[in-house]
C-alpha cells in the first residue's frame, strides 16, 4: 500500500466526518486528558487493517497516539477479541474513531468474504481475483483487503492492463483485428486479455496468441470446452455470476482465474466497536 | 447536494480508475467517434442519482456529453428499464462508465434499502434516519440516497450537532453535569441530544430539558416506558439493532425517530449495466 | 480549533507572503544561525492566539522553532509586555514573522472588542454572539477569538443551523408555512431560528413553536414586548445596529442573545511587534 | 489581478461559509427558481470590486448568474445606490451572498481609506503605498483595493524586493557591508531599499548608492534633512505612524513615498446589503 | 493523453511563471485588446504538441483564445514555418507564451530525437522505446512526444509493469526464485521482465518462461547469442549505451525492443519563437 | 530554496513515478529490510543537489532514511566518486531512486554548463545569468543549479521584474512612452529593464533613465558602442545567441550581464547511478 496516499485520503475523511471539530467532546474533555481505546470484535471474521490502516488513521489525527497491541491481517477474530489497543489524547481518539471504524469494518468484510471464496477452492490451482467494481476513493484499500483474504488483484485501473471487450471487437470488425490494433500501441510489458462469449471466440483468441481469455458469463460446460483447447496456451478467466454456491463447480472446470465483483461491491461491514477508558 | 464538491470527488475517482488513460479503448477508438450509452436496470430497485450524480460524472470527463433521458430519483425501476441515456464521444463514455456505475449502483442500493424501512412504518409518525456509519468520502452522496429512499438525515458530522454519549457522561460524573457543561459553549442554534440506556437516565434527561433522547439498545418495553414519560417533552430516538423485521414494532412504541446504521453500511449494490452503441 | 486546517491555511499564507524566499535575509544569514524572537505588546489589549496560532505558524515554517514562554489566551496585555518568546533559526523566524503578526494582531483586536461588549453586560443573563460577517478564509480563527473575548458563536456556516429570513418567508407566504416546510427536511438535531421584524411575527413564531426568534433591527421597546410574551418559550436574539453604547440597554430588555457583526468586521488590529536577537 | 487565483480562493471561502449546503434555503426554493439581486450602498464610500470580484464570486457558484449592471471601481457611491445587479437561480444567489459581501465590504473600506489619504496629498509629487500588513489570504485583493483608492503598491512578498532592516544591518556590522553582501546575490532587476533611523544612516545609504531609503519613524524635521541631501539621488520613503492628520505634513517634507500599514490593517468594512426579488 | 491532468499541471506552471501577474504588460495593454500570435520554427524538426498541448496551455489561461491553424503532430517543420496561429486577448497571449514555448520546444526536441533513432531502423522489426528517465512532472507529455516521434513506451511507472533487476535477484538468491516469488503476487495481466547480464541468465530466464528479457549493457555478439536461443520464446529488449551511431547494429542482432534513456534525458530544445501582432 | 515547495513537488513526482507502488520490489523485499545506497558519478561534472534536493526526496518517501555522507554543492566530481551515501529501508530507497536521480542528473548538468560559461569570463566584471527558459515545474531548482554553477538569476517570474519588449514599445509608440507608462504603476522597488535592438534605442533608454538595457541580439561592435555611452549610467545586459565560443568576446565588450537561455534549456543530464547493498 501507498501510505502517503492513505494519509491524504484520511485527511479528507476527517474533514468530512469531523468538520470544524467534535463540539460535544471539546466541551467536556481537555486536550491533555489521556485515554485507552480498544477495538472489540462483535462478530467472527477475518481481520484486516488494524495496524496499517486504523492505526495510521489515528496517527494522522495525532502522531502521539501509540499502538499497544494489534491483530495481524488475515487472522481469524472471534466475538469479544481485542483487535487494536491504543493510548493517546481522549479528544483525538474520539475524533478519529468513526473514520477508523468505518474503514476497517468494511475492509474486514471484504477480507472475510474473499476468504470464504478462497476456502471453497483452496485445493485447486485457481486464483480468486477482484474487479474494478470497488468503492470510488477506496480502491487501494479494498484491493488490499482482497489480498488479505487470500485473493489476488485484477488490474488496478484502465491504464495498467489491456482488456478487449465486445464494444472494442465490434468497432474493429473482429477479435483478431482488435487484438492486432491494440498490440501496435501498448507497452510490450502488458499481456492482452480478451473477452470471449462463445467457443468460436475462444478459438479466435488462441489463433492470435492472446495471453488471457476472459470467459464471459459462460456456463460450466462451455468453460470446460474452452479449457480443453486453451489450457497451457492462454490463461482462462471465468467471469460473471460467481457465487459462494457455484464457485467450486467453476473452479473444477480447470480455469486459471475466477474474477468476482461481489468481493468488493457486496461485502457487508463487520461489527466492531471501540471501547474507551479515560485516565 | 454540493455540486462543486461532487465534481472534486469525481476527479479523484477518475484518477483512481482511469490512471494515465484507457489504453485499450484509445488504441481502437478516435476522439471524434460518437456513441450512445444506456444504463439498464438488471433488477428491481429505487432509482437514485441518474441525473444529478451519474450525469455530472460523465460531464466531468467531457462537458460535451449530453443527457437524452433520465429516470427520476425515487422512482421504481424494473428489470430492463433504461435509467439514463447519454450521447457523446465513445472514449469519454467508456472512460467514465465504471466510476458512474460504481457510484449509482451503491446509491440505488441505499435508497432501496431505506425505502424498505420507510415502507414498513409509513402510516406511523416516525422518521427513519441514517447515522455517521457511511463510506468515507461518500457521506454527502449516501445521505442524499437516504433522503431519496424516504429517510431523513441525522447529523452530518461531529460539528453540526451535539450527542452526549456514555464516555462524556462518565467523564462529567452525571448526565446533568455533562449537559450543563456542554450548554455553556455550544451555539444556541443546536439542540442537545443525550444517549440513555436506562429509564433513570431518560428521567434525568427530561429533568434537564434535553431536546433529544437517544434510547440506546433498549428493548421495546423500555422504549414504551420512555415514551410514556417523555412524549411531547423531548424527541425520542431509538437506536441499535434495528432490522426490517423489528422496525415496525419499534415504531409502534411511539418513538419519534429510528436511526439505522445499516442503511448505509449494509446496503448491497444494485445491478445496473451500460449498453453502448457506436455511430 | 482544527489544527490540521490551521496548518493548511498557514502554508497558503506563506506562499503569499514569502514567495520564492526572503531574498534579503537569505543574502545575510545562514540556515544555522539561531535567534531569539519576542512578540511585544505596543498597546493594551486582550491576548489571543500566541500559543495555539502564532506558535504553529512558526512551527509550520520550521518544527525546530521552540516556544520559551507565551501569554495565555484571554489575559490582559499591557504596553511592553512580552507575549511570546521563541528560539530557532533566524531565517525561519524572519520568514514567518509577518504572517504570524498579521494573524494575531487581528485576532487580539477581535478578542479585545468582544471583551468590551461582554464587559458591558457581564452581570446580565445574556450571550454576546458573532455572525457570519467574518474575513473569508479566517472564520475558524475569528470565531475562536470571539470565544477568547468571552463571547459565544452563532452558526459556523449555512449547513449547521436553520435561519429563516424575510426572503424565505415571502416565498412561502407566511412564517408558519416556511417553518413547517423547513421542518420536514432538516435534521432533528437542529433548532429553527426565524427572523421577526414585528410583534405580530414574534407571536406567529411562538404559535409554531420556533426555538429561536431573531428580533431584527427592533427598537428596545419592541424587544421588551417580545420578551414579555416569549420569555421561556423561545430564545430571543437581538440583531442589528448593536454598539458599545447601546448594548447594555438592549441586554436589559431581557433578550437571551445579542448578535454583533462588528465583532469581526470592524475590529481594529492591535499593535504588536517582533524583536529579534541573533546569537 | 490573477483571476484563476481568485477563483481558487473563492472555492475555499464557499467551503467555509456554505459547508454541505444552505439547508434553510434548500428546504424552500427549488433549483429552477430565478431571482434578481442588488447590492445596495448603506453609506458613502469608494466602490471596489463589483464587476471583477463580487461577480466572479457569484459565477464561481453558478456560471449562469449574469450581471445586469455594476458600478465602476473607484467611483463614489452614495447611500441607496445600486452597485451591482444580478440575475440567476435564487439558491445560488443566496449561497454566494455572504462571501461576496464579506469581500467587497472590506475592499470598499480599503479603497475608501486609501482615497482619503491620497486626497490629502493630491497636489504633491508623492505616492501613498501599502505594506505587507494585509489580511492573510487576501493580499492580492487588498493591494488591488489600494490601487483602486489611488494608492500604489509596495512589494508583494519577501521575494520580489529587497528591504534591508535593522536586524540585517546589525548582523553585517554596518549598512555598507549589508548592502554589499546583498548586492552579490540579488537579481540585477531589483533596487535595494534600506531602513534608516538616523541622518548618519541616510548618508551612509547615499554613499553606497542605495536606490531607496526608508525613513523609519523619523520626525518631519529629520525627514526634511534627509530630503535635503538625498533628493534626486535616492527615493525616500517615509514609514511609521502615518495618519490622516499628519500625512500632509509628511508629504510636504519632500519625500517621494509614504507607506501606511493602516490602509489594509485598519480599514473598516463599508455597509452594503443585498436585496433579493424572486420571480 | 489525460487532458484533465495536463490542465492541472499547466495551472501550476502558470503560478510559477506568471506569479501575481505580468506587471509589464498589464501596465501597457488593456484586457480587451486583441492580438494574433504565431509560433514560428527557427530550425528544422518534428512537430509535437501544437494543438493538444500548446493550445490547451493558452486556453487554460483564457478559454476565449482560439486556434486559427496548427501543424499536425509528427509533421516535419522547416525554418520559418508557422506551427500555430492563435487569436485572443493580448494580455493572455503574452502571459501564456513562455509556458507554452518551454513545453513544446522540449517536446519537439524529444520527438525529433526519437524520430532519428526510429529512422535508422525503420526497415527492421524492432521497437524503439523510452525509459523512466523523464523530467519529473512531465512524464505523460514526454512519453507522448516519444510516440509522436515514432517510438513506443516502456512502463509508465513502477506499478504497471514488472522489471526484476540485479538487486531483486541477489535478494532472492537466483533469477528463478525471484521470478517465482514475483509471480505469486502480481496481477495475471502483467508480463514478467527480467534483467540479464550474461548468457547464463538469459537461459535461466527462458527456463522459467519469462516473457521479456532485458539484455543489460551486452555487446552485440552476446545479443546475437541471446537472440539465437530466445527468439520467439521471449521478447528481447536491448538496453544501455544506445546511440544514433550504434542503434542499427544493435537492431540487426534481432532483438525485439531497444530502450533508450537519451530520448528523454538528452533531447535538446528546438528553437521556436512567438510573433505577436496587436489589432 | 523553499523546502516546503520542494516537498510538495516531490510528492507529485512520486505519484507519477511510483503510482500504486513498486510491485516488483514489494514482492521481494519486506518493509523492515535495511539497505545502503550510494550515488556514484559515472562522469566528471559539478555537483548539485545531493544534500538539499536528493536527500529530501528520499526523506519525503521515508523520514527514517539517513544521510551518511554527501558531496558539497559546487564541488567537482570525478568518475567513480561517491556523491551521496544513504541508509534506510530498501523498499523506500528503491522507490525514491528514479525521482532523485532524474532531478540531480539534470541539475548537475545545469550547474556544470553554467560553470563552463562562468569559467570563460571569470576574470572579467560580468555576471552570467539565466532566463525564464526553464523546465515547467522545476524553475526554483534549475535557478538554484545556475547559482551553484557560479551564475546569477534573472527575474523569477513575470511579476517580480519589469522587462519592456518590442511588443510593448510598439503598442505605446516609443520606448519613452512605454517607460513612462510602466513607471506609473510598478512598485518603486523595481528597476525598469528595456530591450534595445539599435544604438538609437540605447540612447533613448538612457535619456529616460532606464536602469537596465537589454542589448538584444546585437553584434559585439554594437555592444561596444552601447558600452561607450551607457557604462555607469545603466546596466547593460547582452542577450541572444550566446555560446561557450563567443561568451568571452561578448564579455570583453564591457557589458555588465550576459543572459543565456541555454543554461537551462540545453544542459545535458550528467550520468549518475545508484548502487544498493542490502543488509
JSON list of N, CA, C and O in Angstrom, two decimals, chain C residues 12 16-17 21 24-25 27 29 98 102 106 132 134-135 137 139 157-159 163 168 181, chain D residues 12 16-17 21 24-25 27 98 102 106 132 134-135 137 139 157-159 163 168 171 181:
[
{"chain": "C", "resi": 12, "resn": "UNK", "atom": "N", "xyz": [-0.65, 28.26, 2.79]},
{"chain": "C", "resi": 12, "resn": "UNK", "atom": "CA", "xyz": [-1.05, 29.20, 1.74]},
{"chain": "C", "resi": 12, "resn": "UNK", "atom": "C", "xyz": [-0.61, 30.62, 2.08]},
{"chain": "C", "resi": 12, "resn": "UNK", "atom": "O", "xyz": [-0.21, 31.38, 1.20]},
{"chain": "C", "resi": 16, "resn": "UNK", "atom": "N", "xyz": [1.88, 33.13, -0.11]},
{"chain": "C", "resi": 16, "resn": "UNK", "atom": "CA", "xyz": [1.52, 34.51, -0.46]},
{"chain": "C", "resi": 16, "resn": "UNK", "atom": "C", "xyz": [2.57, 35.51, 0.01]},
{"chain": "C", "resi": 16, "resn": "UNK", "atom": "O", "xyz": [2.94, 36.43, -0.72]},
{"chain": "C", "resi": 17, "resn": "UNK", "atom": "N", "xyz": [3.06, 35.34, 1.22]},
{"chain": "C", "resi": 17, "resn": "UNK", "atom": "CA", "xyz": [3.91, 36.37, 1.82]},
{"chain": "C", "resi": 17, "resn": "UNK", "atom": "C", "xyz": [5.39, 36.13, 1.58]},
{"chain": "C", "resi": 17, "resn": "UNK", "atom": "O", "xyz": [6.18, 37.08, 1.59]},
{"chain": "C", "resi": 21, "resn": "UNK", "atom": "N", "xyz": [11.09, 33.06, -1.48]},
{"chain": "C", "resi": 21, "resn": "UNK", "atom": "CA", "xyz": [12.04, 33.14, -0.36]},
{"chain": "C", "resi": 21, "resn": "UNK", "atom": "C", "xyz": [12.36, 34.58, -0.02]},
{"chain": "C", "resi": 21, "resn": "UNK", "atom": "O", "xyz": [12.18, 35.49, -0.82]},
{"chain": "C", "resi": 24, "resn": "UNK", "atom": "N", "xyz": [16.30, 39.05, 0.89]},
{"chain": "C", "resi": 24, "resn": "UNK", "atom": "CA", "xyz": [17.17, 39.92, 1.68]},
{"chain": "C", "resi": 24, "resn": "UNK", "atom": "C", "xyz": [17.86, 39.12, 2.78]},
{"chain": "C", "resi": 24, "resn": "UNK", "atom": "O", "xyz": [19.09, 39.11, 2.90]},
{"chain": "C", "resi": 25, "resn": "UNK", "atom": "N", "xyz": [17.07, 38.45, 3.58]},
{"chain": "C", "resi": 25, "resn": "UNK", "atom": "CA", "xyz": [17.63, 37.74, 4.73]},
{"chain": "C", "resi": 25, "resn": "UNK", "atom": "C", "xyz": [18.53, 36.59, 4.30]},
{"chain": "C", "resi": 25, "resn": "UNK", "atom": "O", "xyz": [19.54, 36.29, 4.94]},
{"chain": "C", "resi": 27, "resn": "UNK", "atom": "N", "xyz": [20.45, 36.51, 1.90]},
{"chain": "C", "resi": 27, "resn": "UNK", "atom": "CA", "xyz": [21.76, 37.02, 1.48]},
{"chain": "C", "resi": 27, "resn": "UNK", "atom": "C", "xyz": [22.64, 37.32, 2.69]},
{"chain": "C", "resi": 27, "resn": "UNK", "atom": "O", "xyz": [23.85, 37.51, 2.54]},
{"chain": "C", "resi": 29, "resn": "UNK", "atom": "N", "xyz": [21.91, 35.96, 6.34]},
{"chain": "C", "resi": 29, "resn": "UNK", "atom": "CA", "xyz": [22.00, 34.95, 7.39]},
{"chain": "C", "resi": 29, "resn": "UNK", "atom": "C", "xyz": [22.20, 33.57, 6.78]},
{"chain": "C", "resi": 29, "resn": "UNK", "atom": "O", "xyz": [21.74, 33.30, 5.66]},
{"chain": "C", "resi": 98, "resn": "UNK", "atom": "N", "xyz": [5.82, 37.94, 9.58]},
{"chain": "C", "resi": 98, "resn": "UNK", "atom": "CA", "xyz": [4.73, 38.80, 9.11]},
{"chain": "C", "resi": 98, "resn": "UNK", "atom": "C", "xyz": [3.38, 38.06, 9.13]},
{"chain": "C", "resi": 98, "resn": "UNK", "atom": "O", "xyz": [2.37, 38.61, 9.53]},
{"chain": "C", "resi": 102, "resn": "UNK", "atom": "N", "xyz": [0.41, 39.36, 11.38]},
{"chain": "C", "resi": 102, "resn": "UNK", "atom": "CA", "xyz": [-0.84, 39.76, 10.73]},
{"chain": "C", "resi": 102, "resn": "UNK", "atom": "C", "xyz": [-2.04, 39.01, 11.32]},
{"chain": "C", "resi": 102, "resn": "UNK", "atom": "O", "xyz": [-3.13, 39.57, 11.48]},
{"chain": "C", "resi": 106, "resn": "UNK", "atom": "N", "xyz": [-4.83, 40.87, 14.35]},
{"chain": "C", "resi": 106, "resn": "UNK", "atom": "CA", "xyz": [-6.26, 40.89, 14.06]},
{"chain": "C", "resi": 106, "resn": "UNK", "atom": "C", "xyz": [-7.06, 40.15, 15.14]},
{"chain": "C", "resi": 106, "resn": "UNK", "atom": "O", "xyz": [-8.11, 40.61, 15.60]},
{"chain": "C", "resi": 132, "resn": "UNK", "atom": "N", "xyz": [-21.84, 35.61, 10.66]},
{"chain": "C", "resi": 132, "resn": "UNK", "atom": "CA", "xyz": [-21.03, 35.09, 9.53]},
{"chain": "C", "resi": 132, "resn": "UNK", "atom": "C", "xyz": [-20.29, 36.22, 8.82]},
{"chain": "C", "resi": 132, "resn": "UNK", "atom": "O", "xyz": [-19.70, 36.00, 7.76]},
{"chain": "C", "resi": 134, "resn": "UNK", "atom": "N", "xyz": [-17.44, 37.42, 8.86]},
{"chain": "C", "resi": 134, "resn": "UNK", "atom": "CA", "xyz": [-16.03, 37.23, 9.18]},
{"chain": "C", "resi": 134, "resn": "UNK", "atom": "C", "xyz": [-15.18, 37.39, 7.92]},
{"chain": "C", "resi": 134, "resn": "UNK", "atom": "O", "xyz": [-15.71, 37.46, 6.81]},
{"chain": "C", "resi": 135, "resn": "UNK", "atom": "N", "xyz": [-13.89, 37.46, 8.10]},
{"chain": "C", "resi": 135, "resn": "UNK", "atom": "CA", "xyz": [-12.99, 37.55, 6.95]},
{"chain": "C", "resi": 135, "resn": "UNK", "atom": "C", "xyz": [-12.97, 36.22, 6.21]},
{"chain": "C", "resi": 135, "resn": "UNK", "atom": "O", "xyz": [-12.68, 35.19, 6.82]},
{"chain": "C", "resi": 137, "resn": "UNK", "atom": "N", "xyz": [-11.88, 33.02, 4.75]},
{"chain": "C", "resi": 137, "resn": "UNK", "atom": "CA", "xyz": [-10.66, 32.26, 4.96]},
{"chain": "C", "resi": 137, "resn": "UNK", "atom": "C", "xyz": [-10.22, 32.21, 6.41]},
{"chain": "C", "resi": 137, "resn": "UNK", "atom": "O", "xyz": [-9.40, 31.38, 6.78]},
{"chain": "C", "resi": 139, "resn": "UNK", "atom": "N", "xyz": [-12.54, 32.33, 9.19]},
{"chain": "C", "resi": 139, "resn": "UNK", "atom": "CA", "xyz": [-13.69, 32.21, 10.10]},
{"chain": "C", "resi": 139, "resn": "UNK", "atom": "C", "xyz": [-13.37, 31.41, 11.36]},
{"chain": "C", "resi": 139, "resn": "UNK", "atom": "O", "xyz": [-13.72, 31.80, 12.46]},
{"chain": "C", "resi": 157, "resn": "UNK", "atom": "N", "xyz": [-21.69, 27.88, 9.62]},
{"chain": "C", "resi": 157, "resn": "UNK", "atom": "CA", "xyz": [-21.98, 28.07, 8.20]},
{"chain": "C", "resi": 157, "resn": "UNK", "atom": "C", "xyz": [-23.44, 27.78, 7.90]},
{"chain": "C", "resi": 157, "resn": "UNK", "atom": "O", "xyz": [-24.22, 27.51, 8.81]},
{"chain": "C", "resi": 158, "resn": "UNK", "atom": "N", "xyz": [-23.79, 27.85, 6.63]},
{"chain": "C", "resi": 158, "resn": "UNK", "atom": "CA", "xyz": [-25.19, 27.72, 6.22]},
{"chain": "C", "resi": 158, "resn": "UNK", "atom": "C", "xyz": [-25.75, 26.33, 6.44]},
{"chain": "C", "resi": 158, "resn": "UNK", "atom": "O", "xyz": [-26.97, 26.13, 6.34]},
{"chain": "C", "resi": 159, "resn": "UNK", "atom": "N", "xyz": [-24.88, 25.37, 6.71]},
{"chain": "C", "resi": 159, "resn": "UNK", "atom": "CA", "xyz": [-25.35, 23.99, 6.82]},
{"chain": "C", "resi": 159, "resn": "UNK", "atom": "C", "xyz": [-25.62, 23.56, 8.26]},
{"chain": "C", "resi": 159, "resn": "UNK", "atom": "O", "xyz": [-26.29, 22.56, 8.47]},
{"chain": "C", "resi": 163, "resn": "UNK", "atom": "N", "xyz": [-31.83, 29.31, 9.68]},
{"chain": "C", "resi": 163, "resn": "UNK", "atom": "CA", "xyz": [-32.22, 30.70, 9.95]},
{"chain": "C", "resi": 163, "resn": "UNK", "atom": "C", "xyz": [-33.15, 31.14, 8.81]},
{"chain": "C", "resi": 163, "resn": "UNK", "atom": "O", "xyz": [-32.73, 31.34, 7.68]},
{"chain": "C", "resi": 168, "resn": "UNK", "atom": "N", "xyz": [-37.21, 33.92, 2.66]},
{"chain": "C", "resi": 168, "resn": "UNK", "atom": "CA", "xyz": [-37.80, 32.59, 2.80]},
{"chain": "C", "resi": 168, "resn": "UNK", "atom": "C", "xyz": [-39.29, 32.70, 3.13]},
{"chain": "C", "resi": 168, "resn": "UNK", "atom": "O", "xyz": [-40.12, 31.97, 2.60]},
{"chain": "C", "resi": 181, "resn": "UNK", "atom": "N", "xyz": [-42.40, 23.95, 6.36]},
{"chain": "C", "resi": 181, "resn": "UNK", "atom": "CA", "xyz": [-41.69, 23.38, 5.21]},
{"chain": "C", "resi": 181, "resn": "UNK", "atom": "C", "xyz": [-40.26, 23.01, 5.57]},
{"chain": "C", "resi": 181, "resn": "UNK", "atom": "O", "xyz": [-39.76, 21.94, 5.22]},
{"chain": "D", "resi": 12, "resn": "UNK", "atom": "N", "xyz": [-12.56, 27.96, -1.70]},
{"chain": "D", "resi": 12, "resn": "UNK", "atom": "CA", "xyz": [-12.31, 27.71, -0.27]},
{"chain": "D", "resi": 12, "resn": "UNK", "atom": "C", "xyz": [-13.25, 28.51, 0.61]},
{"chain": "D", "resi": 12, "resn": "UNK", "atom": "O", "xyz": [-13.72, 28.03, 1.63]},
{"chain": "D", "resi": 16, "resn": "UNK", "atom": "N", "xyz": [-16.00, 27.11, 3.41]},
{"chain": "D", "resi": 16, "resn": "UNK", "atom": "CA", "xyz": [-16.07, 27.61, 4.77]},
{"chain": "D", "resi": 16, "resn": "UNK", "atom": "C", "xyz": [-17.46, 28.12, 5.13]},
{"chain": "D", "resi": 16, "resn": "UNK", "atom": "O", "xyz": [-17.98, 27.85, 6.21]},
{"chain": "D", "resi": 17, "resn": "UNK", "atom": "N", "xyz": [-18.08, 28.85, 4.22]},
{"chain": "D", "resi": 17, "resn": "UNK", "atom": "CA", "xyz": [-19.33, 29.54, 4.55]},
{"chain": "D", "resi": 17, "resn": "UNK", "atom": "C", "xyz": [-20.57, 28.72, 4.24]},
{"chain": "D", "resi": 17, "resn": "UNK", "atom": "O", "xyz": [-21.61, 28.92, 4.84]},
{"chain": "D", "resi": 21, "resn": "UNK", "atom": "N", "xyz": [-24.21, 22.83, 2.43]},
{"chain": "D", "resi": 21, "resn": "UNK", "atom": "CA", "xyz": [-25.32, 23.44, 1.69]},
{"chain": "D", "resi": 21, "resn": "UNK", "atom": "C", "xyz": [-26.16, 24.32, 2.60]},
{"chain": "D", "resi": 21, "resn": "UNK", "atom": "O", "xyz": [-26.15, 24.17, 3.82]},
{"chain": "D", "resi": 24, "resn": "UNK", "atom": "N", "xyz": [-31.47, 25.87, 4.98]},
{"chain": "D", "resi": 24, "resn": "UNK", "atom": "CA", "xyz": [-32.71, 26.63, 5.09]},
{"chain": "D", "resi": 24, "resn": "UNK", "atom": "C", "xyz": [-33.29, 26.90, 3.70]},
{"chain": "D", "resi": 24, "resn": "UNK", "atom": "O", "xyz": [-34.45, 26.57, 3.40]},
{"chain": "D", "resi": 25, "resn": "UNK", "atom": "N", "xyz": [-32.48, 27.48, 2.86]},
{"chain": "D", "resi": 25, "resn": "UNK", "atom": "CA", "xyz": [-32.97, 27.87, 1.53]},
{"chain": "D", "resi": 25, "resn": "UNK", "atom": "C", "xyz": [-33.33, 26.66, 0.68]},
{"chain": "D", "resi": 25, "resn": "UNK", "atom": "O", "xyz": [-34.27, 26.69, -0.10]},
{"chain": "D", "resi": 27, "resn": "UNK", "atom": "N", "xyz": [-34.63, 24.03, 1.62]},
{"chain": "D", "resi": 27, "resn": "UNK", "atom": "CA", "xyz": [-35.93, 23.49, 2.02]},
{"chain": "D", "resi": 27, "resn": "UNK", "atom": "C", "xyz": [-37.07, 24.31, 1.42]},
{"chain": "D", "resi": 27, "resn": "UNK", "atom": "O", "xyz": [-38.22, 23.88, 1.44]},
{"chain": "D", "resi": 98, "resn": "UNK", "atom": "N", "xyz": [-23.06, 35.92, 1.14]},
{"chain": "D", "resi": 98, "resn": "UNK", "atom": "CA", "xyz": [-22.25, 36.33, 2.29]},
{"chain": "D", "resi": 98, "resn": "UNK", "atom": "C", "xyz": [-20.76, 36.44, 1.93]},
{"chain": "D", "resi": 98, "resn": "UNK", "atom": "O", "xyz": [-20.08, 37.38, 2.34]},
{"chain": "D", "resi": 102, "resn": "UNK", "atom": "N", "xyz": [-18.89, 39.90, 2.26]},
{"chain": "D", "resi": 102, "resn": "UNK", "atom": "CA", "xyz": [-17.75, 39.99, 3.18]},
{"chain": "D", "resi": 102, "resn": "UNK", "atom": "C", "xyz": [-16.51, 40.52, 2.46]},
{"chain": "D", "resi": 102, "resn": "UNK", "atom": "O", "xyz": [-15.73, 41.29, 3.02]},
{"chain": "D", "resi": 106, "resn": "UNK", "atom": "N", "xyz": [-15.13, 44.80, 2.77]},
{"chain": "D", "resi": 106, "resn": "UNK", "atom": "CA", "xyz": [-13.77, 45.07, 3.22]},
{"chain": "D", "resi": 106, "resn": "UNK", "atom": "C", "xyz": [-12.99, 45.85, 2.16]},
{"chain": "D", "resi": 106, "resn": "UNK", "atom": "O", "xyz": [-12.26, 46.80, 2.49]},
{"chain": "D", "resi": 132, "resn": "UNK", "atom": "N", "xyz": [3.05, 45.07, 3.77]},
{"chain": "D", "resi": 132, "resn": "UNK", "atom": "CA", "xyz": [2.68, 43.65, 3.83]},
{"chain": "D", "resi": 132, "resn": "UNK", "atom": "C", "xyz": [1.74, 43.36, 5.01]},
{"chain": "D", "resi": 132, "resn": "UNK", "atom": "O", "xyz": [1.46, 42.20, 5.31]},
{"chain": "D", "resi": 134, "resn": "UNK", "atom": "N", "xyz": [-1.30, 42.99, 5.42]},
{"chain": "D", "resi": 134, "resn": "UNK", "atom": "CA", "xyz": [-2.60, 42.69, 4.82]},
{"chain": "D", "resi": 134, "resn": "UNK", "atom": "C", "xyz": [-3.21, 41.47, 5.50]},
{"chain": "D", "resi": 134, "resn": "UNK", "atom": "O", "xyz": [-2.55, 40.78, 6.28]},
{"chain": "D", "resi": 135, "resn": "UNK", "atom": "N", "xyz": [-4.46, 41.20, 5.20]},
{"chain": "D", "resi": 135, "resn": "UNK", "atom": "CA", "xyz": [-5.11, 40.02, 5.75]},
{"chain": "D", "resi": 135, "resn": "UNK", "atom": "C", "xyz": [-4.55, 38.77, 5.09]},
{"chain": "D", "resi": 135, "resn": "UNK", "atom": "O", "xyz": [-4.59, 38.66, 3.86]},
{"chain": "D", "resi": 137, "resn": "UNK", "atom": "N", "xyz": [-4.17, 35.66, 3.13]},
{"chain": "D", "resi": 137, "resn": "UNK", "atom": "CA", "xyz": [-5.08, 35.05, 2.16]},
{"chain": "D", "resi": 137, "resn": "UNK", "atom": "C", "xyz": [-5.74, 36.04, 1.23]},
{"chain": "D", "resi": 137, "resn": "UNK", "atom": "O", "xyz": [-6.30, 35.66, 0.21]},
{"chain": "D", "resi": 139, "resn": "UNK", "atom": "N", "xyz": [-4.15, 39.15, 0.22]},
{"chain": "D", "resi": 139, "resn": "UNK", "atom": "CA", "xyz": [-3.21, 40.21, -0.18]},
{"chain": "D", "resi": 139, "resn": "UNK", "atom": "C", "xyz": [-3.48, 40.73, -1.59]},
{"chain": "D", "resi": 139, "resn": "UNK", "atom": "O", "xyz": [-3.51, 41.93, -1.82]},
{"chain": "D", "resi": 157, "resn": "UNK", "atom": "N", "xyz": [5.74, 40.46, -1.90]},
{"chain": "D", "resi": 157, "resn": "UNK", "atom": "CA", "xyz": [6.19, 39.49, -0.90]},
{"chain": "D", "resi": 157, "resn": "UNK", "atom": "C", "xyz": [7.70, 39.62, -0.68]},
{"chain": "D", "resi": 157, "resn": "UNK", "atom": "O", "xyz": [8.34, 40.50, -1.27]},
{"chain": "D", "resi": 158, "resn": "UNK", "atom": "N", "xyz": [8.22, 38.73, 0.14]},
{"chain": "D", "resi": 158, "resn": "UNK", "atom": "CA", "xyz": [9.63, 38.82, 0.53]},
{"chain": "D", "resi": 158, "resn": "UNK", "atom": "C", "xyz": [10.59, 38.52, -0.61]},
{"chain": "D", "resi": 158, "resn": "UNK", "atom": "O", "xyz": [11.79, 38.76, -0.49]},
{"chain": "D", "resi": 159, "resn": "UNK", "atom": "N", "xyz": [10.06, 37.99, -1.69]},
{"chain": "D", "resi": 159, "resn": "UNK", "atom": "CA", "xyz": [10.93, 37.57, -2.79]},
{"chain": "D", "resi": 159, "resn": "UNK", "atom": "C", "xyz": [11.07, 38.61, -3.89]},
{"chain": "D", "resi": 159, "resn": "UNK", "atom": "O", "xyz": [11.98, 38.52, -4.70]},
{"chain": "D", "resi": 163, "resn": "UNK", "atom": "N", "xyz": [14.61, 44.63, 1.11]},
{"chain": "D", "resi": 163, "resn": "UNK", "atom": "CA", "xyz": [14.46, 45.64, 2.15]},
{"chain": "D", "resi": 163, "resn": "UNK", "atom": "C", "xyz": [15.36, 45.27, 3.32]},
{"chain": "D", "resi": 163, "resn": "UNK", "atom": "O", "xyz": [15.11, 44.31, 4.04]},
{"chain": "D", "resi": 168, "resn": "UNK", "atom": "N", "xyz": [19.28, 42.99, 9.79]},
{"chain": "D", "resi": 168, "resn": "UNK", "atom": "CA", "xyz": [20.25, 42.68, 8.74]},
{"chain": "D", "resi": 168, "resn": "UNK", "atom": "C", "xyz": [21.51, 43.50, 8.92]},
{"chain": "D", "resi": 168, "resn": "UNK", "atom": "O", "xyz": [22.64, 43.00, 8.80]},
{"chain": "D", "resi": 171, "resn": "UNK", "atom": "N", "xyz": [23.58, 42.36, 11.85]},
{"chain": "D", "resi": 171, "resn": "UNK", "atom": "CA", "xyz": [24.27, 41.09, 11.59]},
{"chain": "D", "resi": 171, "resn": "UNK", "atom": "C", "xyz": [25.52, 41.29, 10.74]},
{"chain": "D", "resi": 171, "resn": "UNK", "atom": "O", "xyz": [26.48, 40.53, 10.85]},
{"chain": "D", "resi": 181, "resn": "UNK", "atom": "N", "xyz": [26.80, 42.91, 0.65]},
{"chain": "D", "resi": 181, "resn": "UNK", "atom": "CA", "xyz": [26.55, 41.48, 0.70]},
{"chain": "D", "resi": 181, "resn": "UNK", "atom": "C", "xyz": [25.28, 41.11, -0.08]},
{"chain": "D", "resi": 181, "resn": "UNK", "atom": "O", "xyz": [25.26, 40.14, -0.84]}
]
